[in-house]
Structure formats: C-alpha cells, structure tokens
Steps between C-alpha positions, in 0.01 A plus 500: 500500500366506147170333420618455140758264350857631501730450201852420615636635171322833552605515864865448405476754217375766745840557670872484431660519846720204590471315833187703574204259528145600412211347694255363245253341741464353849403154616393498864796663679743450212614731219542375146778718360669530161847644453755564231850403607846523350841467657534414867271552795648480851554208733206490737269270696136500607493364854127430522388414147587298193543690171341368179646584156350435155705606198274662239772611256874443476703304750552549874774358720475480876808439711423334834703468818388176657639282783662272240668797329431752229321405176323673214171397341427591139140590415416521130174654373203315652694359797396545862708483816435566867777628724435361849457747786825598666714401200743770393469550124595735216295510180672618183426515131805570282286555188183623669177329595140563599379316810189446707535488879255374760564611858322641805384860469763734639797271436801722416682421176833507684402257773527531874878498537699737284757775519504807280264468205660575161353784293371262232282312750154632576466392863125533526224250553381542141323776312142503385467410133506824306684674784 
C-alpha cells in the first residue's frame, strides 16, 4: 500500500488492458481496484460478497438476474451501484468506461460460478498497479 496519494487519472493512464483490474490500494481486507472496460463481461455471481461499482469515465450498464426477473441498471459517470451478494450479473460498456471496484481481497473478477472464461476476460483477482 502506498503512503502517498494516488491519482486515479495516472493509475488509469498506466495500463490499456480491458477487464483487467489494477489494485490501487487496500482498505482493511478489501481491494480498491480500477479497470477499463468495453464490450461485455460475462454473467457471474459472487456468493459471499457484494460488489461495489463507481463509474469514473463513460457509462456502465449492469444486467441483473433477480427473483423478480431480469433488469439492467444504467450507471453514468459519477454513479455508484452495489450488486448484492449472490446476484447473477453481467457488466457491459458499449462505448467503454473506467470504473472503480471495492471488494474483498482475492475476489475473482469472474465470480464464483462460471463456465469457460472468454479470452477477453482476465480472470484474476487484480494486478498490482504498474504490473
């Protein structure tokens, strides 16, 4: 963890990979991650944790499969949304976006229940900033 302030603009400028979060800092047992996204991620769920999204640039959509049916939330720049634990969801950004995520350290980007991971999805638990 850095003992100096971290510029989100500089952090985002340091990588180009899509759907490949960078860990910018930690808070207790949680990672604060930034990611560049474009196109579709995969349907997935996190059985034991909520997932927090903050849109830094662009616009993000998150489709949700809930007991009442499927719906999509639209998150413009500056919007936040938390996907409740166990909720199957699929983030996508038709025109691209930059997002900040807050989730427990070690949480896989493809959730706990998934099939084959597409090539465009980096199925890690985040990369160190600059890595």
